Structures are given as C-alpha cells and as structure tokens.
Tab-separated table of C-alpha atoms in Angstrom:
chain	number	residue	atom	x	y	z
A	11	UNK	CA	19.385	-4.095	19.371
A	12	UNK	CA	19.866	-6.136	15.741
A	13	UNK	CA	17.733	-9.139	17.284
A	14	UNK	CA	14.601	-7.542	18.674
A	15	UNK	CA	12.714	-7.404	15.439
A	16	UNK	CA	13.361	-11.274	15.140
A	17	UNK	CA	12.551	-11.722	18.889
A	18	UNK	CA	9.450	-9.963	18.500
A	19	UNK	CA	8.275	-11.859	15.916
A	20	UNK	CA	9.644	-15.562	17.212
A	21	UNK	CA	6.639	-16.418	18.675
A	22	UNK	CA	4.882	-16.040	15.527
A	23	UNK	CA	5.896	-18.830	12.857
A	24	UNK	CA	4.577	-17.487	9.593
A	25	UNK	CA	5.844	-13.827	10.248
A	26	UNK	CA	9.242	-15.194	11.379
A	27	UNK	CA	9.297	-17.131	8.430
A	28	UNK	CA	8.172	-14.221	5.764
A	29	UNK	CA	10.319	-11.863	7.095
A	30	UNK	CA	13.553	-13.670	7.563
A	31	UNK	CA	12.746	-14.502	3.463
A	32	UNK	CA	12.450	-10.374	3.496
A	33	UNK	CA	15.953	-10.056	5.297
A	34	UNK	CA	18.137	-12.207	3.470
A	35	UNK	CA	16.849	-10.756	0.206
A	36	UNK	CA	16.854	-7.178	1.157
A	37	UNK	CA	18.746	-6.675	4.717
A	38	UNK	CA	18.399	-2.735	4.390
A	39	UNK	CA	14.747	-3.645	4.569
A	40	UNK	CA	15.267	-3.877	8.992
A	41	UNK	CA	14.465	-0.759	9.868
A	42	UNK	CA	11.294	-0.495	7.885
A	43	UNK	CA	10.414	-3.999	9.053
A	44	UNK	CA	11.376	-3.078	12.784
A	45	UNK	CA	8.925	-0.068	12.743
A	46	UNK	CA	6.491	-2.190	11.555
A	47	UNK	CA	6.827	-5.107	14.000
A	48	UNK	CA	9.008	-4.024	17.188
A	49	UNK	CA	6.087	-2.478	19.948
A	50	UNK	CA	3.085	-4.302	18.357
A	51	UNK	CA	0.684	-6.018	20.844
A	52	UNK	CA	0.939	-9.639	21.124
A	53	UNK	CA	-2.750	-9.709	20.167
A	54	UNK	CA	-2.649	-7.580	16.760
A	55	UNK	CA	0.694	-9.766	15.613
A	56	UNK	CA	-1.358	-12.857	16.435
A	57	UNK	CA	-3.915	-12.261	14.055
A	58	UNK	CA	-1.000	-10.974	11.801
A	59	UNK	CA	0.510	-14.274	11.937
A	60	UNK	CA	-2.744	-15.791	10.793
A	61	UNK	CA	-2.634	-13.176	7.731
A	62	UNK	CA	0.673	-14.628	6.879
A	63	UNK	CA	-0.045	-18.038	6.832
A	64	UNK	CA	-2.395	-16.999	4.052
A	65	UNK	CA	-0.077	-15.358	2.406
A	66	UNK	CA	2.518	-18.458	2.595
A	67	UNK	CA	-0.232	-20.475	1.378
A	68	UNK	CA	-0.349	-18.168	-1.372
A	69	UNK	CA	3.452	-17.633	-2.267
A	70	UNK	CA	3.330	-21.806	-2.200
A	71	UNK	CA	7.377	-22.713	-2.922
A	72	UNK	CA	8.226	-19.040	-4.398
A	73	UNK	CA	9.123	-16.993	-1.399
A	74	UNK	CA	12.449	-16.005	-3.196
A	75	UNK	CA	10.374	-14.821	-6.146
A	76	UNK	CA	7.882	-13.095	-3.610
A	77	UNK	CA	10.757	-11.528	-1.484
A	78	UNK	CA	12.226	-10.051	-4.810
A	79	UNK	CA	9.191	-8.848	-6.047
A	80	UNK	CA	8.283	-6.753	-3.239
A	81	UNK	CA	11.469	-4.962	-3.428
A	82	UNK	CA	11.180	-3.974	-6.689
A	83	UNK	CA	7.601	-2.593	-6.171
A	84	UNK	CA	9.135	-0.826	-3.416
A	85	UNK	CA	11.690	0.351	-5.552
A	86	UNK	CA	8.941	1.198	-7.868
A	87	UNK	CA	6.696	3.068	-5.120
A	88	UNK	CA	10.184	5.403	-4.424
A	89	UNK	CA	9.963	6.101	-7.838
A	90	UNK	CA	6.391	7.137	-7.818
A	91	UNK	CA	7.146	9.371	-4.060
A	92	UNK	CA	9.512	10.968	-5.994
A	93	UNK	CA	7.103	12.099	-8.535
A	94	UNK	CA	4.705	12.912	-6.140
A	95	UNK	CA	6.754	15.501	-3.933
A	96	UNK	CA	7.878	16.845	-6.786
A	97	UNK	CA	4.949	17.186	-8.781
A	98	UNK	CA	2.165	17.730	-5.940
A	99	UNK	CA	-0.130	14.655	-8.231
A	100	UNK	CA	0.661	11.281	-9.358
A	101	UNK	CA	2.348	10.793	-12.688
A	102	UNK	CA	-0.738	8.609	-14.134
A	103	UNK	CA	-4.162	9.896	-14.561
A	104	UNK	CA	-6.344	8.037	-16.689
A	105	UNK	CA	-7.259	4.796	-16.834
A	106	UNK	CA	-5.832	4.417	-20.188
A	107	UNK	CA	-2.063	5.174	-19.057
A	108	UNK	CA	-2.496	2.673	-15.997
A	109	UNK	CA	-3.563	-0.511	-18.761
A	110	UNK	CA	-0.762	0.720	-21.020
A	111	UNK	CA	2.221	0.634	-18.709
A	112	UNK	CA	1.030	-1.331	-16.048
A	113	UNK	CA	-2.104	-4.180	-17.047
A	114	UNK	CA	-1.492	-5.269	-20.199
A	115	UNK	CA	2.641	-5.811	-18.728
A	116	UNK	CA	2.181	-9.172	-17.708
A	117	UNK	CA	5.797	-9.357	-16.792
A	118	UNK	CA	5.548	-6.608	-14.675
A	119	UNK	CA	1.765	-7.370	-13.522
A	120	UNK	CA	2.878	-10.651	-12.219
A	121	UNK	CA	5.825	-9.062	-9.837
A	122	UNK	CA	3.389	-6.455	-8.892
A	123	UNK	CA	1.037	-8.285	-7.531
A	124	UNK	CA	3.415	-10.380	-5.724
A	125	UNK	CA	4.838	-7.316	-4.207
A	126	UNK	CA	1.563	-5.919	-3.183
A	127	UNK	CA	0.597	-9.508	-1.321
A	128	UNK	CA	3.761	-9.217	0.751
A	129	UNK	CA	2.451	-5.419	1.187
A	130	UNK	CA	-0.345	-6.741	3.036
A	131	UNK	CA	1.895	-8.435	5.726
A	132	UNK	CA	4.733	-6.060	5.828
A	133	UNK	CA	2.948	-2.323	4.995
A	134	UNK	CA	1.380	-1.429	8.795
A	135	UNK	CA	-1.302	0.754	7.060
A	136	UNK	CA	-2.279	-2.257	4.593
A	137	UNK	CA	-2.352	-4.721	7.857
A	138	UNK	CA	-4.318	-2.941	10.115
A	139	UNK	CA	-7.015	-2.208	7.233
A	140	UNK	CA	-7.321	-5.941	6.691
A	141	UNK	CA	-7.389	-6.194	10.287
A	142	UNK	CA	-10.130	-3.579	10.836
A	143	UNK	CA	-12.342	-5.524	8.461
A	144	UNK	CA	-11.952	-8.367	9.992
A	145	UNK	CA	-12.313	-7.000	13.771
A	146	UNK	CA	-14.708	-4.385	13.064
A	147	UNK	CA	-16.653	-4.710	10.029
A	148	UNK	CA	-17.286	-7.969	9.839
A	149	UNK	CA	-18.694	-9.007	12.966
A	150	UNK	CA	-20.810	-5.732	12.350
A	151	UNK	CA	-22.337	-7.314	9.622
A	152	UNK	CA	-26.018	-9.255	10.347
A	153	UNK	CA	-26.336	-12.527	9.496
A	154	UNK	CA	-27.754	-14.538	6.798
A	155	UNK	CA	-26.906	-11.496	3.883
A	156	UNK	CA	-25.510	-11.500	0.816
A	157	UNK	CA	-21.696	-10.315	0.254
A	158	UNK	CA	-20.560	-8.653	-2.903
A	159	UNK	CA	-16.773	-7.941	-3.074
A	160	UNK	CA	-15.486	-5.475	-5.903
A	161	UNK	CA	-11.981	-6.694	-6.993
A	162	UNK	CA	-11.005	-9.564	-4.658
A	163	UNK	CA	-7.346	-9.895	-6.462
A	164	UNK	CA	-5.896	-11.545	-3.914
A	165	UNK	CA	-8.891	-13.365	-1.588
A	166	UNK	CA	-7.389	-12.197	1.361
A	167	UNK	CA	-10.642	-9.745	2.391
A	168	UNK	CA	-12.837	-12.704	0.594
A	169	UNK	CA	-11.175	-15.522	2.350
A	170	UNK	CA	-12.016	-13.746	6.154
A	171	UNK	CA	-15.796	-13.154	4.519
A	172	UNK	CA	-16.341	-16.875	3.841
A	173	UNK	CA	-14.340	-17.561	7.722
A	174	UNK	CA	-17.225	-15.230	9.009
A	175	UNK	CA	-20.032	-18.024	8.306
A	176	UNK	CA	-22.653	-15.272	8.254
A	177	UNK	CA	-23.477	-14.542	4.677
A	178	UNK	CA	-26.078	-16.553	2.908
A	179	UNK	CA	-24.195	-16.123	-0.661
A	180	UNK	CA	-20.606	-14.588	-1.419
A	181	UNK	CA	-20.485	-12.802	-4.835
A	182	UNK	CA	-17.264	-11.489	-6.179
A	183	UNK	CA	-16.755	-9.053	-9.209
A	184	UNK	CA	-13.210	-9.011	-11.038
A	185	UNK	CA	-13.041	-6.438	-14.290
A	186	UNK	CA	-10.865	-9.215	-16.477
A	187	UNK	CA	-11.202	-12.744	-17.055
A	188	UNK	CA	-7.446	-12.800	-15.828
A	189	UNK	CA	-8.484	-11.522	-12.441
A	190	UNK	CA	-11.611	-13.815	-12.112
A	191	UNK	CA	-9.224	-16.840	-12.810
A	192	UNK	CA	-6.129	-15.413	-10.611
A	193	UNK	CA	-8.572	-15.236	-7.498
A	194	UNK	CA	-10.619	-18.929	-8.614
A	195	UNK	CA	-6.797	-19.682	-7.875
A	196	UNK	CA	-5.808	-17.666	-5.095
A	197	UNK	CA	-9.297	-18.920	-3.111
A	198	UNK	CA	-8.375	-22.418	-4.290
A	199	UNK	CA	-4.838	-22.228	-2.665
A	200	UNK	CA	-6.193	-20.916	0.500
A	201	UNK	CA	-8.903	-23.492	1.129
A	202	UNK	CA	-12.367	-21.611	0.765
A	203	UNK	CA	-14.603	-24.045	1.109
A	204	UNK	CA	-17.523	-21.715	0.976
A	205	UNK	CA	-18.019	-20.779	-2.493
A	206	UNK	CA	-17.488	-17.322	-3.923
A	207	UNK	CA	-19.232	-16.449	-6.977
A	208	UNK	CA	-17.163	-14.653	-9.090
A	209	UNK	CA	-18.291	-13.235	-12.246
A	210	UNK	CA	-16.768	-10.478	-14.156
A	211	UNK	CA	-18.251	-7.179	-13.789
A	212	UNK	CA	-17.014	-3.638	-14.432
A	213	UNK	CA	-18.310	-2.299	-11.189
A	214	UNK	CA	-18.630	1.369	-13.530
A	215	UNK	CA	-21.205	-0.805	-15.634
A	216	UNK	CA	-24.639	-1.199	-13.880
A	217	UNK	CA	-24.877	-4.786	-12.563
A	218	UNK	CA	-27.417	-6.396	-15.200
A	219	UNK	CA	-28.178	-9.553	-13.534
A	220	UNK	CA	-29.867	-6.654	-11.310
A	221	UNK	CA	-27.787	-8.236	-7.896
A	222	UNK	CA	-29.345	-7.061	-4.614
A	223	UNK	CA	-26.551	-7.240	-1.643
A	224	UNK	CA	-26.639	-6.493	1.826
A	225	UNK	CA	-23.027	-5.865	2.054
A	226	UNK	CA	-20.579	-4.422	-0.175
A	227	UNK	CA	-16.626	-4.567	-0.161
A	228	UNK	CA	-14.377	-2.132	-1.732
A	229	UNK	CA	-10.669	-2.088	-0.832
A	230	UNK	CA	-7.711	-0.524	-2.885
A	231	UNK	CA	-10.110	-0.227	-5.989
A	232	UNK	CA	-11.487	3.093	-6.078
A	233	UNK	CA	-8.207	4.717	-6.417
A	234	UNK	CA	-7.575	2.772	-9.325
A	235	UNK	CA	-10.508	4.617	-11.102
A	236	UNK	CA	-11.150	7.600	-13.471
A	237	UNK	CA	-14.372	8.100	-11.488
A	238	UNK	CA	-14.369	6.666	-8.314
A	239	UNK	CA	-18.012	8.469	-8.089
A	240	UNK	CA	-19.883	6.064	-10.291
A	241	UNK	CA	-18.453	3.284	-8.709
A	242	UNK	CA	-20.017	4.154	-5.559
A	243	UNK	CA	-23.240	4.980	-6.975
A	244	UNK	CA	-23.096	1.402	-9.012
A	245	UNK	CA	-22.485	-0.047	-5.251
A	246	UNK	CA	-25.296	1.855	-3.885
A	247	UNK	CA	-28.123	0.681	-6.442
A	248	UNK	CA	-26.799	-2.987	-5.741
A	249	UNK	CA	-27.234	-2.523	-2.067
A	250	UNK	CA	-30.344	-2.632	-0.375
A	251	UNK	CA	-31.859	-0.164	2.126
A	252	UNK	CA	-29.546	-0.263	4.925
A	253	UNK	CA	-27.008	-2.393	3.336
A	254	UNK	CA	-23.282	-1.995	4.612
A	255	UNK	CA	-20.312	-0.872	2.320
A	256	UNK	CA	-17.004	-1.444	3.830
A	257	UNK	CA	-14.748	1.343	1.725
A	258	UNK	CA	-10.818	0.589	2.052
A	259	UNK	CA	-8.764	4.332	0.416
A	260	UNK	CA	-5.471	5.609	0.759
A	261	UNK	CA	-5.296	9.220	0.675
A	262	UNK	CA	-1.665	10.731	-0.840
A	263	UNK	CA	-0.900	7.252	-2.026
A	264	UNK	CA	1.467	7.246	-5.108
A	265	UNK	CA	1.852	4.238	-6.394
A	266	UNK	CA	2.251	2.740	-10.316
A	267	UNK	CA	-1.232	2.334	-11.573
A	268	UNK	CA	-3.169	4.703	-9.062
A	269	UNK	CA	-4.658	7.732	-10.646
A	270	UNK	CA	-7.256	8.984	-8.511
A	271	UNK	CA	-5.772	11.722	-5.927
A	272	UNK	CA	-7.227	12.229	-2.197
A	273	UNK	CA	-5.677	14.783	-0.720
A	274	UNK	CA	-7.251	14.470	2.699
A	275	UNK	CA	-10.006	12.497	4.455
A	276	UNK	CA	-13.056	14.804	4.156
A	277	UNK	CA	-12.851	14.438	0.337
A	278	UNK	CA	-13.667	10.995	0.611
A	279	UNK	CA	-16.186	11.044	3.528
A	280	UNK	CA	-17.658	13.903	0.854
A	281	UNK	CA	-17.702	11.217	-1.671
A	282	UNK	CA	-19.489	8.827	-0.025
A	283	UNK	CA	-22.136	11.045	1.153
A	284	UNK	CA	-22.734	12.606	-2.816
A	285	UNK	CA	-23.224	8.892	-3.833
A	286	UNK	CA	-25.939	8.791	-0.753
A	287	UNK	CA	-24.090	6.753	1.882
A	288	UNK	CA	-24.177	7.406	5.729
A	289	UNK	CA	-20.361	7.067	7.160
A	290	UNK	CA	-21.311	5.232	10.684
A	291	UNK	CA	-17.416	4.439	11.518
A	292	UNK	CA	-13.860	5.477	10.084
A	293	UNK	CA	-10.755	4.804	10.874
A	294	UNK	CA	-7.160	5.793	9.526
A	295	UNK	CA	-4.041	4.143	9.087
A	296	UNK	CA	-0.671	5.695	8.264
A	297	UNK	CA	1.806	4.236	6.410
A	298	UNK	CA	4.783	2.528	8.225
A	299	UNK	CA	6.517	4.208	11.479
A	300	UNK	CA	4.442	7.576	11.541
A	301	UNK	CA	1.608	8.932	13.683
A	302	UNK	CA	-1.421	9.716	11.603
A	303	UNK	CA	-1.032	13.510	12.510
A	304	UNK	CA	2.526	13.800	10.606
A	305	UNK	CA	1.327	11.576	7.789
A	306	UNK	CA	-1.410	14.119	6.840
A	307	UNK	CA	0.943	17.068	7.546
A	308	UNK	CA	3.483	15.457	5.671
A	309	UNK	CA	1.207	14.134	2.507
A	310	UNK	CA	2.341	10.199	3.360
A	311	UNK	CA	-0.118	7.647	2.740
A	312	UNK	CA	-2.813	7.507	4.873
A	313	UNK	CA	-5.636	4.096	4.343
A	314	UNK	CA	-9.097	5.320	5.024
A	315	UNK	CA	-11.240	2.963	6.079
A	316	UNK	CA	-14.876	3.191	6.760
A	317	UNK	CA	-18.199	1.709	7.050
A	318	UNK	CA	-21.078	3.275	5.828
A	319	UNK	CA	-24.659	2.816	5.380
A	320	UNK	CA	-27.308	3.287	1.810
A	321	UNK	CA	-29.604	4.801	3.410
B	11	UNK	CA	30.849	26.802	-3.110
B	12	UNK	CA	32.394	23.527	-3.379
B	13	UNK	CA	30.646	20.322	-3.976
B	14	UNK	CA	30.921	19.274	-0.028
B	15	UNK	CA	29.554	22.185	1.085
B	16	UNK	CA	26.559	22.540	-1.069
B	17	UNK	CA	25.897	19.172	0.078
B	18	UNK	CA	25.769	20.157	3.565
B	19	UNK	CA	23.556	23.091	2.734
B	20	UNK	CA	20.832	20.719	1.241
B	21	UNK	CA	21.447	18.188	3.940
B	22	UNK	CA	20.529	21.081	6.470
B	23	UNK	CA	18.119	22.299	4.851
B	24	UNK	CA	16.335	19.114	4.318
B	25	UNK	CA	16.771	18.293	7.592
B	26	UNK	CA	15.996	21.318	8.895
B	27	UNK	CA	19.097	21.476	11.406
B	28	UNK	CA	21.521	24.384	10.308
B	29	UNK	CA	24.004	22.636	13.081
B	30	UNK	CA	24.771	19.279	11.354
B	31	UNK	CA	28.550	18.206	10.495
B	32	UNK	CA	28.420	17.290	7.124
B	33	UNK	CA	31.846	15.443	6.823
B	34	UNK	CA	32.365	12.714	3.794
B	35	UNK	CA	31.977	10.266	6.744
B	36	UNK	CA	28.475	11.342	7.927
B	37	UNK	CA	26.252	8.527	7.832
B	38	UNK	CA	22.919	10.551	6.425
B	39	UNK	CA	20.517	7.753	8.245
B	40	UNK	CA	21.683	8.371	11.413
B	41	UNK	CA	20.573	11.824	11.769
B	42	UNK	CA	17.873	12.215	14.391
B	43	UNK	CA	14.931	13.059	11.931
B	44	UNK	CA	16.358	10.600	9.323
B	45	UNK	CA	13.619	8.313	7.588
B	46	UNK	CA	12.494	7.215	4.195
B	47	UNK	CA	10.645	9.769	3.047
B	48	UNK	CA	13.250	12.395	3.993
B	49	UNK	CA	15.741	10.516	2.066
B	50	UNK	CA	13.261	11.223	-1.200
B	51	UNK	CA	12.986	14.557	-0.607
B	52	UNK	CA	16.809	14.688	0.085
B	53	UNK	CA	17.178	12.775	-2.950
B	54	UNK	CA	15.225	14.881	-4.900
B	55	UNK	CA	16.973	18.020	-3.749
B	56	UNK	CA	20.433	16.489	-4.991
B	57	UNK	CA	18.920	15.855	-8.464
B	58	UNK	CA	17.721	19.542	-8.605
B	59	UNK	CA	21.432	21.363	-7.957
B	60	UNK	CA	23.565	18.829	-9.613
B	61	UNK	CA	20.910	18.056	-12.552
B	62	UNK	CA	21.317	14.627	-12.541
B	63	UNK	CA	18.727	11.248	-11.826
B	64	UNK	CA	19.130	8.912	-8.940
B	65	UNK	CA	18.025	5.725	-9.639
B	66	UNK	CA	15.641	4.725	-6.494
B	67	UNK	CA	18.136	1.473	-6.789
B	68	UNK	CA	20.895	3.618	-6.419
B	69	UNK	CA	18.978	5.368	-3.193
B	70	UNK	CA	19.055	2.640	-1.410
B	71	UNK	CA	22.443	2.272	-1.210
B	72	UNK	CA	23.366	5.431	-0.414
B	73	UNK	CA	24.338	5.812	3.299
B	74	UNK	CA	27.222	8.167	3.748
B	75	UNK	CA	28.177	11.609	2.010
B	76	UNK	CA	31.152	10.125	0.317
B	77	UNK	CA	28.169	7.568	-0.948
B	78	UNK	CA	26.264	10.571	-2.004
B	79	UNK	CA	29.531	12.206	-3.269
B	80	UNK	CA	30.013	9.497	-5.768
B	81	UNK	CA	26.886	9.361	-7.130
B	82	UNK	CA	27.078	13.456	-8.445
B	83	UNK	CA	30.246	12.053	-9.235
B	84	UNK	CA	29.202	9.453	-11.617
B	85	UNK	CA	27.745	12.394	-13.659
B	86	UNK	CA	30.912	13.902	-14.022
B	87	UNK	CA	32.597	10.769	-15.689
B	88	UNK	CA	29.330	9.951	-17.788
B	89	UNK	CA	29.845	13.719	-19.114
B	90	UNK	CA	26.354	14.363	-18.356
C-alpha cells in the first residue's frame, strides 16, 4: 500500500515531518524508507521520534538543504559499494587520501555531514546503534563518573550523555578546531544545558592533561583511522580500572572517507581484547531491510556495537 | 548475441533465476530478489560487458530494460 509508510509514522511528528522532507526531494527514496519504518514497534519509533526532533533542531530552517544532502551522500555511498564489490577493499586507505578529497573539501564536508545526520534517523543500522547506547549502555553506566566522548561531530551520542544526569563531568575530544566549534554549535542548538568540555585532542596522541575517565565513547571514529589499534590503547590508559568503553563499528562499510576495513565481527572483538579490553555485551545491526545473517554473507554493512571493560 | 539478450543473461545471472522474461518492458525492481545492493552488482555487471560507467545518478533512474537499454546506448552515440 503507497500510504502505510506515512501511516506508520503519523503518530510520530518529527519522523512524519523528516521524511515527508525525504519524499518530496527524493520519492524513489520509499522503499528504502518503508523498510526502514513499516513493522517497527511503536516503542523503538517513539524514541526514534525523539532522535528526530534533535535532528530538526539541528537542520533549524534547512530541511531542503538537509534532504538534498543526504541524497547525494547516498549517491556518494553507491559510488563507494560499487568500488567495494568490485574491488573486495575500499578505494581510500590512508588517512592522507581521506583529508585530501574529503576534509579539507569544505563544500563537500558541509553536505556530508548533513547527509550523515539525516543517516542517523533514516539508516536502521545507524538508529538502533544510537538507540542501543541510549537503552543499554547508558543506564549501564554507574553514577557520579566522568564521560569522555572521542569525536562528538554531531552531539547526538553527547546530547543523550548529558540527558542521563549521571556523570559528574562530560569531556569531549574533536581532532580540529572546526569540529570543536561545529559541536560548541550543534550542543548549543540542541539545548545542553550540562556542559561538555570539549577540547581538541588527537585521540592517537596520548592525552597530556593526563585525563582519568570512567567511561569512554567511540562511535563511527575508529574506522576513520590508519590505526584504529592505538586509538584504543590511548582510550584504555585514559580509563580507569574497570572503566566502560562503549565502541560503535561498522564492519564492510564503504563509505567516502573510511579507510579502515572489518571484514567480520571477531576482528574487532580481537581488537579490543589486544588493546586489553573485556567485551561484556555486543550487539549487531545490519544495514537497512536485511537480517544480520545475509548482511555478513553478503559483505553489507553491519554496526558493531559493544561494551567493554579495561580491565 | 544481441544486446537484449546479453542483458537477460546478466539479469539472470545476477539474479540468480535462469527463468526470468527479460522483455524491454521488464521492470528490473520488481523481481522477487530485487534490492539495492543487487542493483550495484547488476550495475556493475553492465559496466563490465558493455565497458562503459554508470553514473550512481544515472542508477537510480533506471527501472526498466529499455531504461537500461538506453543507457549502453548512450555509449554508442558518445562513440565511446
């Protein structure tokens, strides 16, 4: 039926709102946004809905521009699939190549990360990862730490930190003084009132203010990363004993600026454990309208999500 | 071999169904084990035998085998 999607989602204003935007930009864009939507529980789209409404907060008065953006970094993920099946690895591979054609592009940067917010509402495996932090990691958390999140970009993960009300002090750590100002904004926008420190901090570059966390975020960074490895191990001397790490990595993710290839999930449980962690929960999310057993046969994207433990 | 039926060979063999019609009015997406990521790889197998680049743009918009038709096409009057 052409209406269910829309049906589904009527009872949910900010998701109606988003994806009717989507629709009227990009109307071949239904039966990617049906999968996504059509069969969710009420409950999950709820807190979806509540996603959204950060994300409108966000986007401000440029949902055309947003809408537009996100199908060209579709357009632009096709591009990298392409290269992927073909190829068997993804086109960039150092960190080098990724600043070149894709961080020092503001043009490009700026529609980029605009696509990848409207990612977060409209990609399942992006949603439920934001969702498992919030459900699951979060409350796992004891109170009265301290919070250290690598690469907020777009405060989303921060914003649901500071909601939490448990950690004593919020710390987060951008690599440029573009990011650090683009999240001061982003945070700004979505009304954290709790403040997040953000300093910049090349999480490959020991911490020398000598930090000591009990928890430590790290979504969508690692595969951004020559050597994922260090990061970890940077993370690990920041954490104390028994301090949480919440990882967020896709596995078989092409994508414009990713250059660090999982093939599968053991290599990054295998990770964690070389940089000394203790994986106490994972949990996988396929991309968009396939079970997670013919993502991984079929080398689709797969977001691995865990929480783990320096022991 | 004409250009239809090599078509319909990839078609099959990307969709791994030896049985489908492939008719200039086929609508490619709805084949039963149509989706996204078969449409790359379907995509990708077109480039291969005709030696030419589709434009993930141009992807999009292609629904039916005449769609697909005009693309290779294209190549033809662009002499590449």
């Amino acid at each position: 039926m052409a209406d269910d999607l829309l049906l589904t989602l009527e009872p949910f204003s900010s998701l109606s709102k988003i994806v009717k935007n989507q629709l009227e930009c990009w109307p071949d864009h239904y039966g990617f946004l049906s999968d996504r939507f059509v069969g969710n529980d009420k409950l999950f789209l709820q807190r979806c809905d509540s996603v959204a409404n950060l994300a409108l907060k966000l986007i401000d008065n440029e949902i055309g521009e947003y809408c537009e953006s996100y199908k060209w970094t579709c357009l632009n993920f096709v591009a990298e699939q392409k290269h992927f099946v073909r190829y068997g690895q993804y086109r960039l591979t150092t960190f080098e190549e990724a600043r070149e054609q894709v961080y020092d592009n503001d043009e490009y940067m700026s529609r980029y990360l605009r696509g990848i917010l409207m990612s977060q509402i409209f990609w399942d495996n992006h949603a439920r990862a934001i969702d498992w932090f919030r459900e699951q990691f979060l409350v796992s958390c004891r109170s009265g730490g301290d919070y250290l999140e690598v690469g907020p970009g777009h405060g989303l993960y921060a914003y649901f930190a500071a909601q939490a009300d448990r950690f004593s002090t919020l710390t987060g750590w951008e690599y440029s003084a573009a990011g650090v100002a683009a999240t001061k904004a982003a945070l700004e926008k979505l009304g954290v009132k709790r403040g997040l420190d953000l300093v910049r901090q090349d999480v490959l570059e020991s911490d020398p203010h000598g930090g000591a966390f009990d928890v430590a975020v790290i979504s969508e960074v690692l595969e951004h990363l020559e050597r994922p490895q260090v990061a970890l191990r940077t993370l690990y001397r920041c954490l104390r004993p028994g301090g949480r790490l919440f990882v967020n990595v896709p596995i078989n993710s092409p994508a414009p600026d990713h250059i660090f290839l999982w093939r599968n999930q053991q290599e990054v449980l295998d990770l964690l454990s070389h940089a000394g962690f203790k994986t106490l929960e994972a949990e996988y999310f396929p991309v968009t309208g396939y079970p997670l057993d013919q993502a991984l046969k079929r080398r689709l994207t797969v977001n691995c999500v865990f929480i783990a433990e320096r022991i | 071999m004409g250009r239809l039926g090599e078509v319909a060979r990839l078609i099959c063999d990307v969709f791994g169904d030896e049985s489908i019609n492939v008719s200039p009015d086929l609508n490619i997406r709805e084949l039963e084990n149509w989706d996204s990521f078969r449409h790359v790889n379907l995509m990708i197998a077109i480039e291969d035998a005709f030696e030419i680049v589709i434009a993930p743009a141009d992807m999009e918009h292609i629904y039916s085998i005449r769609d697909l038709l005009s693309v290779i096409e294209r190549r033809d009057e662009s002499g590449g």
